[in-house]
Each structure stands twice: as C-alpha cells, then as structure tokens.
Short mmCIF file of C-alpha atoms in Angstrom, two decimals:
data_model
loop_
_atom_site.label_atom_id
_atom_site.label_comp_id
_atom_site.label_asym_id
_atom_site.label_seq_id
_atom_site.Cartn_x
_atom_site.Cartn_y
_atom_site.Cartn_z
CA UNK A 63 96.55 71.58 144.06
CA UNK A 64 98.97 72.38 146.83
CA UNK A 65 100.02 75.91 147.51
CA UNK A 66 101.94 77.87 144.95
CA UNK A 67 105.67 77.81 145.16
CA UNK A 68 107.25 80.73 143.19
CA UNK A 69 109.19 79.66 140.01
CA UNK A 70 111.72 82.25 139.22
CA UNK A 71 113.90 82.29 136.02
CA UNK A 72 117.14 82.82 136.85
CA UNK A 73 118.54 85.41 134.13
CA UNK A 74 115.72 84.55 132.06
CA UNK A 75 116.44 81.00 131.71
CA UNK A 76 120.10 80.66 131.52
CA UNK A 77 120.11 77.02 130.60
CA UNK A 78 117.98 77.61 127.66
CA UNK A 79 118.46 80.96 126.36
CA UNK A 80 121.11 83.75 126.39
CA UNK A 81 121.13 85.18 129.86
CA UNK A 82 120.03 88.64 130.78
CA UNK A 83 118.48 89.36 127.22
CA UNK A 84 115.03 90.19 125.92
CA UNK A 85 114.76 86.88 124.10
CA UNK A 86 115.87 85.01 127.02
CA UNK A 87 113.11 86.68 129.21
CA UNK A 88 110.56 86.18 126.39
CA UNK A 89 111.52 82.63 126.25
CA UNK A 90 111.39 82.15 130.07
CA UNK A 91 107.74 83.71 130.12
CA UNK A 92 106.67 81.53 127.22
CA UNK A 93 107.71 78.50 129.37
CA UNK A 94 105.64 79.72 132.30
CA UNK A 95 107.39 81.44 135.19
CA UNK A 96 105.96 83.24 137.94
CA UNK A 97 108.87 86.05 137.88
CA UNK A 98 112.00 86.79 136.13
CA UNK A 99 115.19 87.27 137.86
CA UNK A 100 117.94 89.72 136.55
CA UNK A 101 120.99 91.58 137.31
CA UNK A 102 121.95 95.28 136.67
CA UNK A 103 124.70 97.52 136.44
CA UNK A 104 125.17 101.11 135.49
CA UNK A 105 126.82 102.78 132.38
CA UNK A 106 129.03 105.67 132.53
CA UNK A 107 126.17 107.85 131.57
CA UNK A 108 124.01 106.44 134.38
CA UNK A 109 121.75 104.11 132.47
CA UNK A 110 120.98 100.98 134.24
CA UNK A 111 121.39 98.00 132.16
CA UNK A 112 120.73 94.14 132.54
CA UNK A 113 123.97 92.42 132.98
CA UNK A 114 125.42 90.05 135.46
CA UNK A 115 129.34 90.78 135.23
CA UNK A 116 130.89 94.02 136.05
CA UNK A 117 132.95 93.85 132.88
CA UNK A 118 132.08 92.42 129.48
CA UNK A 119 132.46 88.52 129.71
CA UNK A 120 134.40 87.14 126.72
CA UNK A 121 132.53 83.87 127.16
CA UNK A 122 129.23 85.51 125.88
CA UNK A 123 130.30 88.76 124.21
CA UNK A 124 131.42 89.57 120.52
CA UNK A 125 132.42 93.02 119.76
CA UNK A 126 130.99 95.42 116.99
CA UNK A 127 133.42 93.61 114.42
CA UNK A 128 131.61 90.29 115.22
CA UNK A 129 134.78 88.95 116.72
CA UNK A 130 134.81 87.28 120.37
CA UNK A 131 136.54 89.00 123.05
CA UNK A 132 139.69 87.42 124.05
CA UNK A 133 139.83 88.87 127.47
CA UNK A 134 137.24 90.57 129.98
CA UNK A 135 136.08 93.60 128.35
CA UNK A 136 135.84 97.18 129.53
CA UNK A 137 134.12 97.67 132.75
CA UNK A 138 130.19 98.32 132.29
CA UNK A 139 130.71 101.58 134.29
CA UNK A 140 133.28 102.78 131.81
CA UNK A 141 130.99 102.67 128.93
CA UNK A 142 128.22 104.85 127.69
CA UNK A 143 124.96 103.07 126.90
CA UNK A 144 125.22 103.64 123.19
CA UNK A 145 128.76 102.13 123.12
CA UNK A 146 127.57 99.06 125.06
CA UNK A 147 124.67 98.57 122.62
CA UNK A 148 127.32 97.51 120.03
CA UNK A 149 128.03 94.20 121.66
CA UNK A 150 126.23 90.96 120.78
CA UNK A 151 125.57 88.74 123.77
CA UNK A 152 123.36 86.26 121.95
CA UNK A 153 125.49 83.08 122.23
CA UNK A 154 128.19 81.25 124.18
CA UNK A 155 131.35 81.09 122.90
CA UNK A 156 132.05 77.49 121.62
CA UNK A 157 134.23 75.45 123.86
CA UNK A 158 134.09 77.77 126.63
CA UNK A 159 133.27 76.76 130.30
CA UNK A 160 129.87 78.39 130.04
CA UNK A 161 129.06 76.62 126.86
CA UNK A 162 130.11 73.29 128.56
CA UNK A 163 127.95 74.15 131.48
CA UNK A 164 124.85 74.97 129.38
CA UNK A 165 124.84 72.85 126.45
CA UNK A 166 121.16 73.33 125.85
CA UNK A 167 121.32 77.01 125.49
CA UNK A 168 119.84 78.01 122.10
CA UNK A 169 121.45 81.06 120.44
CA UNK A 170 119.86 84.45 119.50
CA UNK A 171 122.66 86.13 117.41
CA UNK A 172 122.29 89.90 117.73
CA UNK A 173 120.89 89.87 121.19
CA UNK A 174 122.17 93.00 123.08
CA UNK A 175 122.29 94.14 126.56
CA UNK A 176 119.02 95.71 127.38
CA UNK A 177 118.53 98.60 129.67
CA UNK A 178 116.36 97.95 132.66
CA UNK A 179 113.68 100.33 131.35
CA UNK A 180 113.50 97.91 128.29
CA UNK A 181 112.91 94.80 130.37
CA UNK A 182 110.47 96.36 132.88
CA UNK A 183 108.13 97.46 129.74
CA UNK A 184 108.50 94.22 127.85
CA UNK A 185 104.97 92.94 128.90
CA UNK A 186 102.36 94.26 131.45
CA UNK A 187 101.85 92.19 134.78
CA UNK A 188 105.54 90.36 134.61
CA UNK A 189 107.01 90.29 138.07
CA UNK A 190 110.81 90.90 138.61
CA UNK A 191 113.45 90.18 141.07
CA UNK A 192 116.44 92.64 140.39
CA UNK A 193 119.65 91.83 141.64
CA UNK A 194 122.02 94.85 142.33
CA UNK A 195 125.44 93.97 141.63
CA UNK A 196 127.89 95.84 143.46
CA UNK A 197 130.94 94.61 145.35
CA UNK A 198 131.98 96.20 148.68
CA UNK A 199 135.77 94.46 148.29
CA UNK A 200 136.23 96.05 144.84
CA UNK A 201 133.98 99.39 144.91
CA UNK A 202 135.82 100.84 141.60
CA UNK A 203 134.17 98.06 139.32
CA UNK A 204 130.62 99.16 139.73
CA UNK A 205 128.71 102.15 140.47
CA UNK A 206 128.39 103.01 144.16
CA UNK A 207 125.79 100.81 146.05
CA UNK A 208 123.56 103.71 147.00
CA UNK A 209 123.57 105.48 143.55
CA UNK A 210 122.74 102.24 142.01
CA UNK A 211 119.95 101.56 144.28
CA UNK A 212 118.42 104.94 143.81
CA UNK A 213 118.72 104.58 139.85
CA UNK A 214 117.02 101.08 139.84
CA UNK A 215 114.30 102.58 142.14
CA UNK A 216 113.60 105.43 139.78
CA UNK A 217 113.61 103.15 136.65
CA UNK A 218 111.13 100.74 138.63
CA UNK A 219 108.73 103.46 139.73
CA UNK A 220 108.93 105.16 136.08
CA UNK A 221 107.82 101.82 134.65
CA UNK A 222 104.98 101.43 137.25
CA UNK A 223 106.01 97.99 138.40
CA UNK A 224 107.19 98.58 142.10
CA UNK A 225 104.12 96.54 143.15
CA UNK A 226 105.35 93.56 141.50
CA UNK A 227 109.21 93.98 141.94
CA UNK A 228 111.57 92.69 144.49
CA UNK A 229 114.88 94.47 144.70
CA UNK A 230 117.67 92.46 146.05
CA UNK A 231 121.63 92.19 146.70
CA UNK A 232 124.46 90.46 148.33
CA UNK A 233 125.73 93.91 149.42
CA UNK A 234 123.06 94.81 151.90
CA UNK A 235 123.98 98.50 151.73
CA UNK A 236 121.53 98.87 148.65
CA UNK A 237 118.22 97.19 150.06
CA UNK A 238 119.08 99.02 153.41
CA UNK A 239 119.18 102.38 151.58
CA UNK A 240 115.95 101.60 149.69
CA UNK A 241 114.08 100.53 152.78
CA UNK A 242 114.92 104.01 154.10
CA UNK A 243 113.79 105.69 150.97
CA UNK A 244 110.53 103.62 150.13
CA UNK A 245 109.61 101.74 153.38
CA UNK A 246 106.84 99.89 151.38
CA UNK A 247 108.99 98.57 148.68
CA UNK A 248 109.53 94.83 148.22
CA UNK A 249 112.99 93.82 149.13
CA UNK A 250 115.21 90.77 149.66
CA UNK A 251 118.80 89.80 150.97
CA UNK A 252 121.16 87.44 149.32
CA UNK A 253 123.68 85.22 150.94
CA UNK A 254 126.13 82.89 150.00
CA UNK A 255 129.02 81.10 152.09
CA UNK A 256 131.36 84.16 150.98
CA UNK A 257 129.07 86.44 152.53
CA UNK A 258 128.90 84.39 155.84
CA UNK A 259 132.58 84.36 156.09
CA UNK A 260 132.92 88.18 155.37
CA UNK A 261 129.68 89.35 157.10
CA UNK A 262 130.95 92.59 158.24
CA UNK A 263 131.97 93.46 154.56
CA UNK A 264 128.59 92.11 152.87
CA UNK A 265 126.22 93.56 155.64
CA UNK A 266 127.80 97.17 155.53
CA UNK A 267 129.11 97.02 158.96
CA UNK A 268 126.18 95.48 160.91
CA UNK A 269 125.81 95.88 164.79
CA UNK A 270 127.96 93.50 166.56
CA UNK A 271 124.98 91.93 168.26
CA UNK A 272 123.54 91.14 164.78
CA UNK A 273 126.74 89.68 163.78
CA UNK A 274 126.56 87.31 166.82
CA UNK A 275 122.93 85.96 165.87
CA UNK A 276 121.87 83.50 163.28
CA UNK A 277 121.70 84.41 159.55
CA UNK A 278 117.87 84.40 159.38
CA UNK A 279 117.97 86.62 162.35
CA UNK A 280 120.31 88.88 160.79
CA UNK A 281 118.26 89.05 157.59
CA UNK A 282 115.13 89.56 159.51
CA UNK A 283 116.67 92.53 161.44
CA UNK A 284 117.10 94.54 158.18
CA UNK A 285 112.90 94.44 157.79
CA UNK A 286 113.02 92.98 154.40
CA UNK A 287 110.35 90.36 153.07
CA UNK A 288 112.49 87.66 151.74
CA UNK A 289 115.84 85.86 152.03
CA UNK A 290 117.57 84.49 149.13
CA UNK A 291 120.34 81.99 150.18
CA UNK A 292 122.45 79.67 148.11
CA UNK A 293 120.55 76.26 148.22
CA UNK A 294 124.01 74.56 149.13
CA UNK A 295 124.03 76.57 152.30
CA UNK A 296 120.45 76.48 153.15
CA UNK A 297 119.38 73.68 155.83
CA UNK A 298 116.08 72.54 157.01
CA UNK A 299 116.73 74.24 160.27
CA UNK A 300 117.70 77.67 158.99
CA UNK A 301 114.54 77.58 156.64
CA UNK A 302 112.29 76.73 159.58
CA UNK A 303 113.87 79.62 161.84
CA UNK A 304 113.35 81.99 158.81
CA UNK A 305 109.79 81.02 158.42
CA UNK A 306 109.20 81.69 162.31
CA UNK A 307 110.76 85.01 161.64
CA UNK A 308 108.10 85.92 158.96
CA UNK A 309 110.68 85.74 155.92
CA UNK A 310 109.80 84.03 152.60
CA UNK A 311 112.83 81.65 151.66
CA UNK A 312 113.77 81.72 148.02
CA UNK A 313 116.99 79.60 147.46
CA UNK A 314 119.07 80.16 144.21
CA UNK A 315 120.16 78.57 141.79
CA UNK A 316 118.46 75.13 141.96
CA UNK A 317 118.94 73.29 138.69
CA UNK A 318 119.22 69.47 139.64
CA UNK A 319 115.81 67.51 139.92
CA UNK A 320 117.29 65.98 143.07
CA UNK A 321 117.75 69.32 144.69
CA UNK A 322 114.33 70.68 143.51
CA UNK A 323 112.56 67.89 144.88
CA UNK A 324 114.40 68.17 148.31
CA UNK A 325 113.76 71.84 148.55
CA UNK A 326 110.01 71.33 147.61
CA UNK A 327 109.43 68.82 150.24
CA UNK A 328 111.12 71.25 152.93
CA UNK A 329 108.57 74.01 151.95
CA UNK A 330 110.57 76.73 150.59
CA UNK A 331 108.50 79.65 149.27
CA UNK A 332 110.31 80.03 146.01
CA UNK A 333 112.83 78.52 143.41
CA UNK A 334 115.34 80.30 141.14
CA UNK A 335 116.43 78.14 138.48
CA UNK A 336 118.18 78.39 135.25
CA UNK A 337 115.70 75.57 133.87
CA UNK A 338 112.61 76.50 134.57
CA UNK A 339 111.21 73.69 132.41
CA UNK A 340 112.75 71.14 134.67
CA UNK A 341 111.49 72.98 137.85
CA UNK A 342 107.77 72.93 136.37
CA UNK A 343 107.85 69.26 135.71
CA UNK A 344 109.22 68.61 139.27
CA UNK A 345 106.46 70.95 140.82
CA UNK A 346 103.75 69.54 138.85
CA UNK A 347 104.94 66.05 139.90
CA UNK A 348 104.57 67.20 143.57
CA UNK A 349 101.19 68.54 142.93
CA UNK A 350 102.07 72.25 143.02
CA UNK A 351 100.15 74.81 140.77
CA UNK A 352 101.83 76.43 138.02
CA UNK A 353 102.25 79.83 136.36
CA UNK A 354 100.69 79.82 132.79
CA UNK A 355 102.96 80.32 129.75
CA UNK A 356 102.79 83.68 128.48
CA UNK A 357 101.21 83.53 125.06
CA UNK A 358 101.91 83.64 122.31
CA UNK A 359 104.75 81.16 122.82
CA UNK A 360 108.06 82.29 121.47
CA UNK A 361 110.43 80.19 119.60
CA UNK A 362 113.92 80.82 118.37
CA UNK A 363 115.28 82.65 116.51
CA UNK A 364 113.82 85.84 117.87
CA UNK A 365 114.22 89.03 115.85
CA UNK A 366 116.27 91.20 118.19
CA UNK A 367 115.28 93.59 119.56
CA UNK A 368 111.76 93.19 118.54
CA UNK A 369 109.41 90.25 119.62
CA UNK A 370 105.61 89.53 119.23
CA UNK A 371 103.21 91.34 121.40
CA UNK A 372 103.06 89.77 124.79
CA UNK A 373 100.01 89.33 126.96
CA UNK A 374 100.26 89.32 130.94
CA UNK A 375 100.17 86.00 132.80
CA UNK A 376 97.29 85.31 135.15
CA UNK A 377 97.53 87.15 138.62
CA UNK A 378 98.93 85.04 141.19
CA UNK A 379 99.26 86.29 144.75
CA UNK A 380 102.64 85.89 146.51
CA UNK A 381 102.68 82.92 149.07
CA UNK A 382 103.42 84.17 151.58
CA UNK A 383 102.79 87.81 150.86
CA UNK A 384 106.00 89.57 150.45
CA UNK A 385 105.17 92.65 152.63
CA UNK A 386 107.58 95.08 154.41
CA UNK A 387 108.48 93.80 157.79
CA UNK A 388 109.24 95.89 161.01
CA UNK A 389 112.88 95.99 162.05
CA UNK A 390 113.55 93.54 164.79
CA UNK A 391 115.81 94.58 167.72
CA UNK A 392 119.02 93.14 168.28
#
C-alpha cells in the first residue's frame, strides 16, 4: 500500500446525506473517512452550532410548522439555540438547485442543526476539520471572528479532542488568534480565488511583504500546519512549493473522479469531498490505504437525534504530521 491520503467528508458526505447533521456525519463514518469536515456559526446566546450558511437556507430548511422557508431565514446569530432547534434540515427542497446538484442525497426527516458539542461527542476517536464561518466584508452577519474562535476552542477543549481537530477558516483572523492563544493547536488556512483577489481583506491586513509573495509563502508565514486551497486554483507548482515549506495541502471540494485521480497523482495530503464513496474507490484504485468504516454501519432512515452506539475508527497517523510550524519571516 502507498502512503495514506486523508479522506475528509465534506459537511459529512453532502452528496449522500443531509449536510452538517448528526445523521450525515454518522453516514460518512459508516462509509469510512479519516475525518469529518464541518462548518460552525454562533447563536444569539453564544452556542456554537454546526451549519454552513449565516442565515437559514430555504433550499434545505423547514420551519416548526413543516413548511419550507420561502426566503433566507433569520441570521443564525439572531436566534437562541432553542429556537434554532425547531427547524428541520433533513432533506433538500424538491426542485431546488441543491436538489438538482445532489440527486443522490438521502433524506432524513427530522434532522436538526446540531451543536458543536453534540458532534464532537458523537463517537470517540473521530477526527474533525472545523471551519469557522465569518465574513470580513459583512461582519454583521456572524459573530465576530475572534469571539467565534474562542468559543470553538472552548468547545474543542471541553470535548477533549484538540489533539484530533484542525480548526480552519477563509478569514485568517480566527486561526491567527487561536495560534496566539494555543501555539500547539492544529490550524489550517483556506483559500479560493476570491481570497486571492481580495487578499488584504481575507488575510486581516497582512504585511505588504507577505502580500507580495506567493500564496503558499503567505500561508506558511502564519505558522499553520495545513493549507486548504480550492482544487480549481491549486497547481502542481503551488503544491510543490507548499510541500517545500512544510505545509500539508488538502484541497476542497473534489467530487469528480477525474479530479480525484489528478490530485492523487500530484501527491496531495488529503481530499475534501462530498462523495467519500467515490473517493474511496479512486484511492483504492491507486493503491492507497483506506480508513475502515465505523461500525455498526448505519442506514437511512436514522432516528434523529439518536443513533446506535459507535465505535472509534482504527488510529491512523497524519501524513505528514499536522504539527504547528514556526512563523517564517517575511
């Protein structure tokens, strides 16, 4: 077997199960992933919850009355956690763009937006990539970046999973703040074309010298362990440069077999995907070792919010080790 490439289920396994739900995470673990990627926001009463959008998404949200939202719902930060728990996010709205994009997603009616604490404690030994969703151009839509970072850190430490968690963001202010608070914490920086075009905004006012250098150099200068670029903007040259700088490179969101094969051949360190089932097949085809499914396998429908007891996956070391790195000058 060749060295392992981390297989990371995007929002659980969005192509197969409702995203960012306990049912979806259980489904991804039953397929067999090395880690789960998820997104977080904060409610008005300071609870960290697992959801991608700053406001309730009408393509996947039904109200307490069972009716689909007709417009984007209230901001997550405007609702207390108890009120947020009244919304059902267990299926895609029929005929929506999301339903057309993910026709194989199985519904799980009754699924709720979980708290981060619920997810971190769903099974022992699970590894997590936690993306903090803040938007520097629209600060009023979410909790402030530093406040969210501290709340996420508190939840991770309370769950005792800091040693198997990577905290990441497109908004570099959050990871930068966490590195000051906990120098040994696993951190990653995310990028896409938008972040490159508006570098000063998303990087939180970096030094001019850093702006002038390559993107891998800018990421490495922050002292994080990993870089998560869009697979559309990652080049083989950038990958090689990032590796020379000691960064693990984990592109997102890679769903097409042709893209999976290309990135595996290039030597990326991980793959974030909505379809871990397809990615496993491509990794096996290329001779890579695979994470074992988490037993017992779970099949829809899941009885939200309860699920059968889970056992931890076999331990697999990070490759390369996702250890904190010293800040590089410049």
